[in-house]
CSV table of C-alpha atoms and ligand atoms in Angstrom, one decimal:
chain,number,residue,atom,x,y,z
A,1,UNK,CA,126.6,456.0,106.1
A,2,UNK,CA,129.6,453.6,105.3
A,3,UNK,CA,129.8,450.7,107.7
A,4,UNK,CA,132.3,447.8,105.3
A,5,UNK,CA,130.6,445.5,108.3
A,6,UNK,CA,127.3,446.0,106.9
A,7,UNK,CA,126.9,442.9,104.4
A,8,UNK,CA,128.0,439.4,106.0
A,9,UNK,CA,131.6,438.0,105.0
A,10,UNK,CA,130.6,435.0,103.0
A,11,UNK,CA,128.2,437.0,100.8
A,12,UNK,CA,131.4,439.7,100.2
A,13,UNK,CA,133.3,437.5,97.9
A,14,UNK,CA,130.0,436.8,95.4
A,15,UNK,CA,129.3,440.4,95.7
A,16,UNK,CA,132.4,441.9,95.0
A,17,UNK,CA,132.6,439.5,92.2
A,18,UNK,CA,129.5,440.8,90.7
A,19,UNK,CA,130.2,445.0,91.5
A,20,UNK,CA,133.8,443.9,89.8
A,21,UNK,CA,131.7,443.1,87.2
A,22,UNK,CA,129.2,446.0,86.4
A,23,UNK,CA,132.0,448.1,87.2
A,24,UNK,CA,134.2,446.9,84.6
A,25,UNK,CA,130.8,447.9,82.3
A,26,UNK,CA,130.6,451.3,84.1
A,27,UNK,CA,127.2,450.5,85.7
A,28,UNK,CA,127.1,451.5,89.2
A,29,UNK,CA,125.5,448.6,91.3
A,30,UNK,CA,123.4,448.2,94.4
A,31,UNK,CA,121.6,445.4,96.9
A,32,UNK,CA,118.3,447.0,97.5
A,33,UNK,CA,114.8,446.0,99.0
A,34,UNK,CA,114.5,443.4,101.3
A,35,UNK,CA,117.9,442.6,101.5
A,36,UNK,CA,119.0,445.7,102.8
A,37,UNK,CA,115.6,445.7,105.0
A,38,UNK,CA,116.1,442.5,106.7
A,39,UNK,CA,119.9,443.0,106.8
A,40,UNK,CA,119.6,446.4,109.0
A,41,UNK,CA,117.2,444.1,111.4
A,42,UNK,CA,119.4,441.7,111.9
A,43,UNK,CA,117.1,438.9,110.4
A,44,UNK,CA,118.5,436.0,108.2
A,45,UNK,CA,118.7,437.6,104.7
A,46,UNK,CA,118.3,435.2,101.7
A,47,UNK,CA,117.1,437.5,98.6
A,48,UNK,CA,119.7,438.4,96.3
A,49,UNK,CA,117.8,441.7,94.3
A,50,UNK,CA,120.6,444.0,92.6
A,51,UNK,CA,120.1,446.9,90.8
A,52,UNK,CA,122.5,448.8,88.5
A,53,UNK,CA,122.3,451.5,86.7
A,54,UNK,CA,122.4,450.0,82.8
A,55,UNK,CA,121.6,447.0,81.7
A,56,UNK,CA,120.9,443.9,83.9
A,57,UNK,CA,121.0,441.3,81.2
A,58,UNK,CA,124.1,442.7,80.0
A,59,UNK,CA,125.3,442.3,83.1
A,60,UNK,CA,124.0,438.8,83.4
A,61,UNK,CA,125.8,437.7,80.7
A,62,UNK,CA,129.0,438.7,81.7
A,63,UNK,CA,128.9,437.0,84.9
A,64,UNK,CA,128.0,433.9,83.2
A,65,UNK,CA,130.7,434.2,81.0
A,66,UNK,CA,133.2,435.0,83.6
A,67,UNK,CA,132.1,432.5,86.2
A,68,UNK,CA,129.4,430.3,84.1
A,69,UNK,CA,126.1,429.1,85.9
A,70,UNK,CA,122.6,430.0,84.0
A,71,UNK,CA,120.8,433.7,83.3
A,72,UNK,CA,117.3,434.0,82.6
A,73,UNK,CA,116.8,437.0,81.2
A,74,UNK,CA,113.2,439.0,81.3
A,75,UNK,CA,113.7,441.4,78.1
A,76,UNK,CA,110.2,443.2,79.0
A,77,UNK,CA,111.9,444.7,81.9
A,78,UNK,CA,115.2,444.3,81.7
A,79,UNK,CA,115.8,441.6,84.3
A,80,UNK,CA,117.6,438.3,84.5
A,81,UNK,CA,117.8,435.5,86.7
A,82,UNK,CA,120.6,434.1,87.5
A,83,UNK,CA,122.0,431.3,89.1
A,84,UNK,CA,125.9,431.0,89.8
A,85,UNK,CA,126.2,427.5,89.7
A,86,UNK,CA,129.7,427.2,89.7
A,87,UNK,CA,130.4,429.1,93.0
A,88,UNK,CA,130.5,428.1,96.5
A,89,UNK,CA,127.2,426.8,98.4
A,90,UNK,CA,126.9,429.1,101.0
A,91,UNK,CA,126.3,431.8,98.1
A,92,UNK,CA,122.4,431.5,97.0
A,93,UNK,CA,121.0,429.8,94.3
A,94,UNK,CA,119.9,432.7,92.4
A,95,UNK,CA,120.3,436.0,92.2
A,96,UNK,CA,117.9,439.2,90.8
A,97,UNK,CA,119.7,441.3,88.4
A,98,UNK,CA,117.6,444.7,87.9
A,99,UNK,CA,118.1,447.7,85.6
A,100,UNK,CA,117.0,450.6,87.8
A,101,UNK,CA,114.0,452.1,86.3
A,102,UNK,CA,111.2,454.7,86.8
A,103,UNK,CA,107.4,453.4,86.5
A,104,UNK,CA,104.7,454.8,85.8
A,105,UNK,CA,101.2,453.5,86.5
A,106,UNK,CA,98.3,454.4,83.5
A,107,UNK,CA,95.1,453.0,85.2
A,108,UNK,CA,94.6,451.8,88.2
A,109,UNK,CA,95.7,448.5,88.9
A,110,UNK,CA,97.1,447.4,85.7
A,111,UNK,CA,100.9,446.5,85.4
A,112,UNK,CA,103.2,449.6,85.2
A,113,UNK,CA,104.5,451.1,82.1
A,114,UNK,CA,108.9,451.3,82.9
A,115,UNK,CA,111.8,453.2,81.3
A,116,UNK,CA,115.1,452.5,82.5
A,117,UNK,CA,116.6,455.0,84.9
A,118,UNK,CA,118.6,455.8,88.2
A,119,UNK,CA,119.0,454.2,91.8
A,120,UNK,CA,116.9,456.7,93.1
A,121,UNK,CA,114.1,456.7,90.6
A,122,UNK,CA,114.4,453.0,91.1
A,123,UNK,CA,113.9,453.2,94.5
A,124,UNK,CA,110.8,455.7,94.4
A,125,UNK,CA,108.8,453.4,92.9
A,126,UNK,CA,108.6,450.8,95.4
A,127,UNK,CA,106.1,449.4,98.1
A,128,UNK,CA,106.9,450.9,101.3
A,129,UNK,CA,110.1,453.1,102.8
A,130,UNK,CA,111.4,449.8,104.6
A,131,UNK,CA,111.9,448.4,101.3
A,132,UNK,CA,113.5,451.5,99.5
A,133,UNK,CA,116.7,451.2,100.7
A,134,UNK,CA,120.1,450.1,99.1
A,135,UNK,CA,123.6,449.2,99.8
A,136,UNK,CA,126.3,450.5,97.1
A,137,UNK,CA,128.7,447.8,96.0
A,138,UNK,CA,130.6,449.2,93.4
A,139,UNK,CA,134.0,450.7,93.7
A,140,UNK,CA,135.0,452.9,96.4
A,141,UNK,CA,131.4,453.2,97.6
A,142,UNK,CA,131.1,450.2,98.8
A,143,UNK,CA,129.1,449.4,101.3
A,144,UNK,CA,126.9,452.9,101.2
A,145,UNK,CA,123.3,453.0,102.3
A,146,UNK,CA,121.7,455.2,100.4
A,147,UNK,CA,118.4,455.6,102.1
A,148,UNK,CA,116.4,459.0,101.0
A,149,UNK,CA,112.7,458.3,101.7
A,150,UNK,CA,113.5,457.1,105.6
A,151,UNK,CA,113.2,453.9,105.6
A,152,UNK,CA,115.8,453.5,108.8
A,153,UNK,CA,113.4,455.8,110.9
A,154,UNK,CA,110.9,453.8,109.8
A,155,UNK,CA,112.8,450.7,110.6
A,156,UNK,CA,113.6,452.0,114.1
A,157,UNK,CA,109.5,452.7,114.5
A,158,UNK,CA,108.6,449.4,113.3
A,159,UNK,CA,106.4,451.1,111.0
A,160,UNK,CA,105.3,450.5,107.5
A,161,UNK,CA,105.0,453.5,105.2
A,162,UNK,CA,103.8,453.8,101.6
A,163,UNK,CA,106.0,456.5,99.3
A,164,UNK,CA,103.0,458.3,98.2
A,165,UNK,CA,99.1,458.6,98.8
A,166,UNK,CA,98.1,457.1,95.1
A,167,UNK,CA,100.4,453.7,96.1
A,168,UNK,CA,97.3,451.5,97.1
A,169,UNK,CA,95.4,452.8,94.0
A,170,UNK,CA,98.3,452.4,92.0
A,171,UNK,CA,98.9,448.4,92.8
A,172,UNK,CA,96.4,447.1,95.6
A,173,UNK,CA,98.2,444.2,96.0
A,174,UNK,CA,100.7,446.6,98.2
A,175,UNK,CA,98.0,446.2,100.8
A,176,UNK,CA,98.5,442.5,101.2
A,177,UNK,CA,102.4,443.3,101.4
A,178,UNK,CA,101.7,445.4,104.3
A,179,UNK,CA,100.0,443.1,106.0
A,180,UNK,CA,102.4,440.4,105.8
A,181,UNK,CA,105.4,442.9,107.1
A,182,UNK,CA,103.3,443.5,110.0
A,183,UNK,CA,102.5,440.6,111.2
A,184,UNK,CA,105.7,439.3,110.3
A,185,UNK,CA,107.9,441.9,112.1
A,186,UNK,CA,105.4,443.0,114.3
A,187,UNK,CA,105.4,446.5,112.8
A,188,UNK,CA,102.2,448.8,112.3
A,189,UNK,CA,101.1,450.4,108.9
A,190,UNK,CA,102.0,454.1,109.7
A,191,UNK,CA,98.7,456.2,110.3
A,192,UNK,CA,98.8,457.5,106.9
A,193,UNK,CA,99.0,454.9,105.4
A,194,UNK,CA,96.5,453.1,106.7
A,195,UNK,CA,93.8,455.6,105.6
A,196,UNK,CA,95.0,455.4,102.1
A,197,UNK,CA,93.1,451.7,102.4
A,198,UNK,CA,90.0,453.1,101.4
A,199,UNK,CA,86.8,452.1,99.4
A,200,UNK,CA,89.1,453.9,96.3
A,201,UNK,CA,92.1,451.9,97.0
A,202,UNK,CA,89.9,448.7,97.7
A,203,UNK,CA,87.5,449.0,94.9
A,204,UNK,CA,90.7,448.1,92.4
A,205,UNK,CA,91.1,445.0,93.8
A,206,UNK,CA,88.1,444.0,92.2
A,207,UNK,CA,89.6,444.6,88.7
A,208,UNK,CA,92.6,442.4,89.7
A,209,UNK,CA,93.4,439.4,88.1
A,210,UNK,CA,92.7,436.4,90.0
A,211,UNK,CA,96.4,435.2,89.6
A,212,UNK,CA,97.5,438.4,91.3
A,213,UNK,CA,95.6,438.0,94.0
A,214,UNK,CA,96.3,434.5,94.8
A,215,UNK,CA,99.7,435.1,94.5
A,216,UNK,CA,99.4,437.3,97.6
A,217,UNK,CA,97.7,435.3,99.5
A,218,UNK,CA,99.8,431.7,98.5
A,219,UNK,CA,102.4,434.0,100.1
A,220,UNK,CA,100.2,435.0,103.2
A,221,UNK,CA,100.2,431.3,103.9
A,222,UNK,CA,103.5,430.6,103.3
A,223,UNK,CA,104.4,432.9,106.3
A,224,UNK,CA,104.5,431.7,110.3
A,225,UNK,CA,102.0,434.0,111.1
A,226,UNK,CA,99.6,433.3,108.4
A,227,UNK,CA,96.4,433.4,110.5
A,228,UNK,CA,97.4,436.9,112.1
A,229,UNK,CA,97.7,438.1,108.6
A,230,UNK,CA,94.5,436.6,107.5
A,231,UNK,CA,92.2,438.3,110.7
A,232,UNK,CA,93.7,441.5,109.8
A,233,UNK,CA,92.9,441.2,106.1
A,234,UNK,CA,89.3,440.7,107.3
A,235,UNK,CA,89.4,443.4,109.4
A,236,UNK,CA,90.2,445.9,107.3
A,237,UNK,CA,87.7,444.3,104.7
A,238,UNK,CA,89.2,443.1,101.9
A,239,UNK,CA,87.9,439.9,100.8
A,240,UNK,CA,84.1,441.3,99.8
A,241,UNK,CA,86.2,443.2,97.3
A,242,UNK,CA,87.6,439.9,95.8
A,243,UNK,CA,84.6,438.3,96.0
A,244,UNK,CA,81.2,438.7,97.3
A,245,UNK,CA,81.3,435.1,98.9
A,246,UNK,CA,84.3,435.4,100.3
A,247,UNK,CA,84.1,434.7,104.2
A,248,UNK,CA,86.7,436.0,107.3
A,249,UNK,CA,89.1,433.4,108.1
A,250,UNK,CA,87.6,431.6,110.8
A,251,UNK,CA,89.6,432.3,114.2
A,252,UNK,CA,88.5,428.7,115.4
A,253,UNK,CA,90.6,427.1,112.6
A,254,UNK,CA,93.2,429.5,113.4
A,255,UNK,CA,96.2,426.7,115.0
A,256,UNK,CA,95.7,424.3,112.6
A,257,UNK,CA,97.3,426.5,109.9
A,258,UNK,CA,100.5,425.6,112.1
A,259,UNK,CA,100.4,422.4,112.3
A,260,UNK,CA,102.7,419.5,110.8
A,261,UNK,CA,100.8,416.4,110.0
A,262,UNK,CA,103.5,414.4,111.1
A,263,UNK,CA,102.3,411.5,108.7
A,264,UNK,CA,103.4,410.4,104.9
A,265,UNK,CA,101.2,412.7,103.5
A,266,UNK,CA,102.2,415.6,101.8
A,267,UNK,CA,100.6,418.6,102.9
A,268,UNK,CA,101.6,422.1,101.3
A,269,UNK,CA,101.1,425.0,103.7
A,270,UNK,CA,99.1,427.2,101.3
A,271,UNK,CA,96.4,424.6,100.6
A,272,UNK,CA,95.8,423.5,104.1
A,273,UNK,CA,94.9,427.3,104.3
A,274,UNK,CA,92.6,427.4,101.6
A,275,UNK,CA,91.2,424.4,102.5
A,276,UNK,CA,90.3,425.8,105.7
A,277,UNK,CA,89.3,428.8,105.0
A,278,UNK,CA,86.3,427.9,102.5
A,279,UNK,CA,85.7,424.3,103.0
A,280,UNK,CA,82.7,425.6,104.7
A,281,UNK,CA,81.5,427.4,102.0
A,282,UNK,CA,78.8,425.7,99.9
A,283,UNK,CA,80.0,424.0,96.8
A,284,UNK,CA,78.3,426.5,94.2
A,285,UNK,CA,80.6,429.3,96.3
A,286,UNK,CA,83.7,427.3,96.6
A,287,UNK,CA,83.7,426.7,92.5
A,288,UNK,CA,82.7,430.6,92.2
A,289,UNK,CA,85.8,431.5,94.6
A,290,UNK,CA,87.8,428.5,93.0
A,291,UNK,CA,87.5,430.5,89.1
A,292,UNK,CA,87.9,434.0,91.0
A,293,UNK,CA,91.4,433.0,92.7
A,294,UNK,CA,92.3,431.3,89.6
A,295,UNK,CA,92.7,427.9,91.9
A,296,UNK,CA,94.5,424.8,89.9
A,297,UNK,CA,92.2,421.8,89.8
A,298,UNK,CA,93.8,420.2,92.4
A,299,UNK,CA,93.4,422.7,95.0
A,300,UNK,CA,89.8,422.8,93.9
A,301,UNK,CA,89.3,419.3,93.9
A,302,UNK,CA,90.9,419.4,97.6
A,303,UNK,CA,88.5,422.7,98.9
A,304,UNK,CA,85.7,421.0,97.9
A,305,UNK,CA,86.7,417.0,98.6
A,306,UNK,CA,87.2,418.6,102.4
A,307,UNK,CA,83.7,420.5,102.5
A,308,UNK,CA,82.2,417.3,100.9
A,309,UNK,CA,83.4,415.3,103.6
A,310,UNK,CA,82.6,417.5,106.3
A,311,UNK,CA,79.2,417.7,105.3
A,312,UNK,CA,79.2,413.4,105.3
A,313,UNK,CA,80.7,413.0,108.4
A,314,UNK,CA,77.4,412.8,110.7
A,315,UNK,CA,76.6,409.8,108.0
A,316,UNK,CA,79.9,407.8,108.3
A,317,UNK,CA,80.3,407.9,112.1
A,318,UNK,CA,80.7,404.8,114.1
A,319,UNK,CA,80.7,403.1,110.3
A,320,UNK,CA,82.8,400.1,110.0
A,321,UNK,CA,86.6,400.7,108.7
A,322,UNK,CA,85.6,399.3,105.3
A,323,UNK,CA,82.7,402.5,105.1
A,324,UNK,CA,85.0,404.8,106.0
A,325,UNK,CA,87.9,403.4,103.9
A,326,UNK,CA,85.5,402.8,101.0
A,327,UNK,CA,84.0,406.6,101.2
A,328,UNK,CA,87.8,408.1,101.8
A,329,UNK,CA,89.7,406.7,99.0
A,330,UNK,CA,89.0,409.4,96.4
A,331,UNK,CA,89.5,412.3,98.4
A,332,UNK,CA,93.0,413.9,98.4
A,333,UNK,CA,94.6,413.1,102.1
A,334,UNK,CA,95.1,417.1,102.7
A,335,UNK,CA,91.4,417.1,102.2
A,336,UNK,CA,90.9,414.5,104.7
A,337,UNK,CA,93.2,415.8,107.1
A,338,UNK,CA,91.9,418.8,107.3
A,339,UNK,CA,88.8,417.2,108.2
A,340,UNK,CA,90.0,415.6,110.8
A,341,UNK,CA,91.5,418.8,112.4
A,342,UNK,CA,88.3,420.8,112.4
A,343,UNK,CA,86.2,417.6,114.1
A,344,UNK,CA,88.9,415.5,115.6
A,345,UNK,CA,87.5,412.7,113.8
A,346,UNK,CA,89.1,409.7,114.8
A,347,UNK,CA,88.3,407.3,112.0
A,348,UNK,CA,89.8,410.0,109.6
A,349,UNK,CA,93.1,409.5,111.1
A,350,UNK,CA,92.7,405.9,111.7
A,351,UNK,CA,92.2,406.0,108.0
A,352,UNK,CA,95.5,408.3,106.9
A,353,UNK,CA,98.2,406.3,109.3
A,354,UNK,CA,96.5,402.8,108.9
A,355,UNK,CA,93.5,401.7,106.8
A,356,UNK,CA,94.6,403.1,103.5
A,357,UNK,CA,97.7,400.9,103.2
A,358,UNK,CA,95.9,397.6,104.4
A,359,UNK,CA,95.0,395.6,101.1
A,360,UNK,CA,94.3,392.2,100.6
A,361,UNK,CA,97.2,389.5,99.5
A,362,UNK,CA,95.2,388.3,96.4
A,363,UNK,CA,95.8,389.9,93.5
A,364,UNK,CA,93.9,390.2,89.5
A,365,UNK,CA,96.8,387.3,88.7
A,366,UNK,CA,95.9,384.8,91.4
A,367,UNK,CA,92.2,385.3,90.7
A,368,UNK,CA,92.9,384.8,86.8
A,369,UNK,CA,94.9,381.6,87.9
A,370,UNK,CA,91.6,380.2,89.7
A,371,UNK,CA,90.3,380.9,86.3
A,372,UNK,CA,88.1,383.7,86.7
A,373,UNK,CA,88.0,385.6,83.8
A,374,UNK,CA,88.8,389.4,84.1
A,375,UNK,CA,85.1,391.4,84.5
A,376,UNK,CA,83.6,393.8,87.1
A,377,UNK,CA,83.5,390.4,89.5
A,378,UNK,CA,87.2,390.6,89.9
A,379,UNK,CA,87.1,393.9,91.6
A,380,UNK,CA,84.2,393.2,93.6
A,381,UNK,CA,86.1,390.0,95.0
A,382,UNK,CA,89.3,391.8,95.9
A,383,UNK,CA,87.0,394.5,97.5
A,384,UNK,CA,85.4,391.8,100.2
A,385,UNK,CA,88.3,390.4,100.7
A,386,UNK,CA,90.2,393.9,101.5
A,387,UNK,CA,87.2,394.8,103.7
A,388,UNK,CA,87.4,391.6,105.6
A,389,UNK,CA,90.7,392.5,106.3
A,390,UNK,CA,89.7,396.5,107.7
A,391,UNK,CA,86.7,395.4,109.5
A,392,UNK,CA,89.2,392.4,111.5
A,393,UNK,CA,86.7,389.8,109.2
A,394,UNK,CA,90.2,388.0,108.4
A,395,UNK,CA,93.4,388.5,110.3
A,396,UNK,CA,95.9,386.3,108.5
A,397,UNK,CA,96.8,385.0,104.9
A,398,UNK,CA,95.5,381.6,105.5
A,399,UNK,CA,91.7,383.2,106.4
A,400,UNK,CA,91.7,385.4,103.6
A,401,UNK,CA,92.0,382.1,101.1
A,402,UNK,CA,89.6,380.4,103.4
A,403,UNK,CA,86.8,383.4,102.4
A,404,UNK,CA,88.6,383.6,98.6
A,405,UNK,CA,87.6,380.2,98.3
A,406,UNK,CA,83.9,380.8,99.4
A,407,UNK,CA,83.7,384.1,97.4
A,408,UNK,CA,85.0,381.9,94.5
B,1,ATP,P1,110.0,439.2,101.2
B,1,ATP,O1,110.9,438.9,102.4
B,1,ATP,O2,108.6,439.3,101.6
B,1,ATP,O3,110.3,438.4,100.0
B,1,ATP,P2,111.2,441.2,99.6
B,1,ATP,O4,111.5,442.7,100.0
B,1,ATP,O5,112.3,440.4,99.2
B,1,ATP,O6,110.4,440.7,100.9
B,1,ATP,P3,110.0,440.8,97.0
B,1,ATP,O7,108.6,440.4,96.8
B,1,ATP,O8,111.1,439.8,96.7
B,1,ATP,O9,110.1,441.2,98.5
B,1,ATP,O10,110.3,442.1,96.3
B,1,ATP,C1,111.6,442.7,96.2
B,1,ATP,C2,111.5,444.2,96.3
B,1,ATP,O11,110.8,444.7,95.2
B,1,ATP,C3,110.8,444.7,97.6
B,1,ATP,O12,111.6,444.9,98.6
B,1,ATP,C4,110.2,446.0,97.1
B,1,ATP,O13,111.2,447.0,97.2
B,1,ATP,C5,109.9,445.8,95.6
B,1,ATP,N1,108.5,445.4,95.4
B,1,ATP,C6,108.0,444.2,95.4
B,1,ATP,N2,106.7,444.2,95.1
B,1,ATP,C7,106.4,445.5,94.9
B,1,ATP,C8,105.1,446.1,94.6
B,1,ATP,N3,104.0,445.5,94.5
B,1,ATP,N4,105.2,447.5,94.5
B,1,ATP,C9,106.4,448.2,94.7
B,1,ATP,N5,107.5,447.6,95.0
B,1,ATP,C10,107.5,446.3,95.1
């Protein structure tokens, strides 16, 4: 199929630039994967992957020497990053530049073992036939689709195929790719496919690193249909192969993955899911799950701050502002949030918009000038006087030297 219409004018000019380029090095070059995938579907396309047929960081360095920006180049597999600074903005900010290559996996589940090969070797060893497409750029075949495992019938079907039976087994983390291009197309993983997610194809997952994994799922919550994607994961019953502990998502928390806080805290998308998906878990599970998914400390700290508080709350209600301020403070505000969305806790939210930023006038410096010398007292006197002003003790600066001057 040629159709010159097929890739949008204002990426024409960066890509002919670049096919100029590996054609000048006689390396025929193509857009491939989801490009070409969300191109044919009409959706918004922003990845950049091209493949040629030689060598990508040669390639790479070319362009940058032609039209500057920055490569990164990935010698392992013959890859580079790069970013074309220099040219116009509606061109993206990076771009993948891939020497095709066949792949072969030795055990199960590890990384693949590559040599560098042809377009269609390339695009044999990929996820799905949706994704094993790609658009010619080079020369007079510009604009081709080359497309020999069917990835437009699939396309048309809305259906999600794997290349081969061993794909699961090969790289599990092909499962969670599926799921995400179901829910996110509403496609269906073809038949045959889906019995090729199997206690063989599942048991690898449990050999997968815990960076791996994560990675799918940081990009599971990254998507608008994150909760659809999680349901299904639990219901084809993958997470007791990640870990033994590792609950469904619950469908009750289900909205709140959507939700935008609206307030000046800032809340990333794939910890809020996190959060609520094990904050209640008990904290010797949440740690074991925490090490598993190879969480940062920070998302630890806020899994576990959230199911901390949770398990609190029946003790703070109806406790004056000061409590609840008092109790808060050392909690990250996703954490509390959170919180707040699974119980509609009032005080919670009275906390993130308001109490947190009242504090008391006085400061370390006026209490030295009364000549109070620096010590433990001087943060227990600048703690009354801020909880006079949560609890409405003192509404104005004048009160808050009247009670100084007692507390003094
Ligand atoms: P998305 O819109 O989800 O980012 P994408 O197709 O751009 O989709 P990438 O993760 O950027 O996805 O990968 C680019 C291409 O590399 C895919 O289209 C697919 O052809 C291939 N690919 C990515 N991950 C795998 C994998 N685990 N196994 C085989 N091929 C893969």
């Amino acid at each position: 199929m040629r159709d010159p219409n097929l890739i949008p004018s204002e990426e024409q000019n960066l890509l002919s630039n670049i096919a100029d380029q590996a054609a000048s090095l006689g390396m025929p070059c193509y857009l491939v994967g989801g490009f070409v995938r969300d191109l044919l579907l009409g959706e918004p396309v922003n990845d950049f992957d091209i493949v040629v047929e030689g060598d990508a960081i040669q390639l790479g360095e070319s362009l940058v020497k032609k039209y500057g920006g920055k490569l990164t180049p990935h010698t392992k597999f013959r890859t580079a990053i790069w970013c074309p600074s220099t040219l116009d903005t509606s061109t993206p900010d990076t771009i993948d530049l891939i020497t095709a290559r066949s792949e072969t996996y030795t055990t199960a589940g590890s990384l693949p073992t590559i040599k560098p090969s042809t377009i269609d070797d390339d695009l044999r060893r990929r996820d799905f036939t949706i994704n094993a497409m790609a658009v010619r750029l080079d020369g007079e075949h510009f604009g081709e689709l080359l497309d020999p495992l069917g990835g437009q019938d699939d396309l048309s079907q809305k259906s999600i195929r794997v290349l081969h039976s061993h794909s699961f087994i090969d790289d599990p983390t092909r499962i969670f790719r599926a799921i995400r291009y179901e829910a996110r197309y509403s496609f269906i993983l073809h038949p045959s496919s889906l019995i090729l997610i199997n206690p063989e194809s599942l048991a690898v997952l449990e050999r997968l690193s815990g960076e791996r994994i994560r990675h799918e799922l940081d990009l599971i919550f990254e998507e608008e249909n994150s909760h659809q994607m999680m349901l299904r994961a639990g219901d084809l019953g993958l997470f007791k192969w990640i870990h033994s502990d590792l609950p469904a998502f619950n469908d009750e928390y289900s909205d709140f993955l959507e939700i935008d806080t609206g307030l000046d805290i800032s809340a990333s998308r794939t910890n809020m899911g996190y959060i609520l998906w094990l904050m209640d878990l008990s904290e010797a599970v949440i740690f074991s799950i925490a090490q598993r998914l190879d969480f940062s400390s920070d998302l630890t700290h806020a899994v576990w701050g959230a199911s901390q508080l949770k398990k609190s709350l029946p003790f703070l209600v109806n406790s004056q502002p000061s409590i609840w301020t008092f109790a808060l403070e050392k909690l990250p505000l996703q954490a509390i949030y959170a919180v707040y969305l699974v119980s509609g806790e009032k005080a919670l939210l009275d906390y993130l918009s308001l109490w947190r930023h009242i504090k008391a006038h006085t400061t370390g410096d006026d209490l030295k000038a009364h000549g109070l010398p620096p010590g433990p007292r001087f943060r227990e006197i600048l703690s009354q006087l801020r909880s006079a002003w949560l609890d409405g003790v003192v509404k104005n600066y004048k009160e808050e030297k009247e009670l100084l001057n007692k507390l003094l």
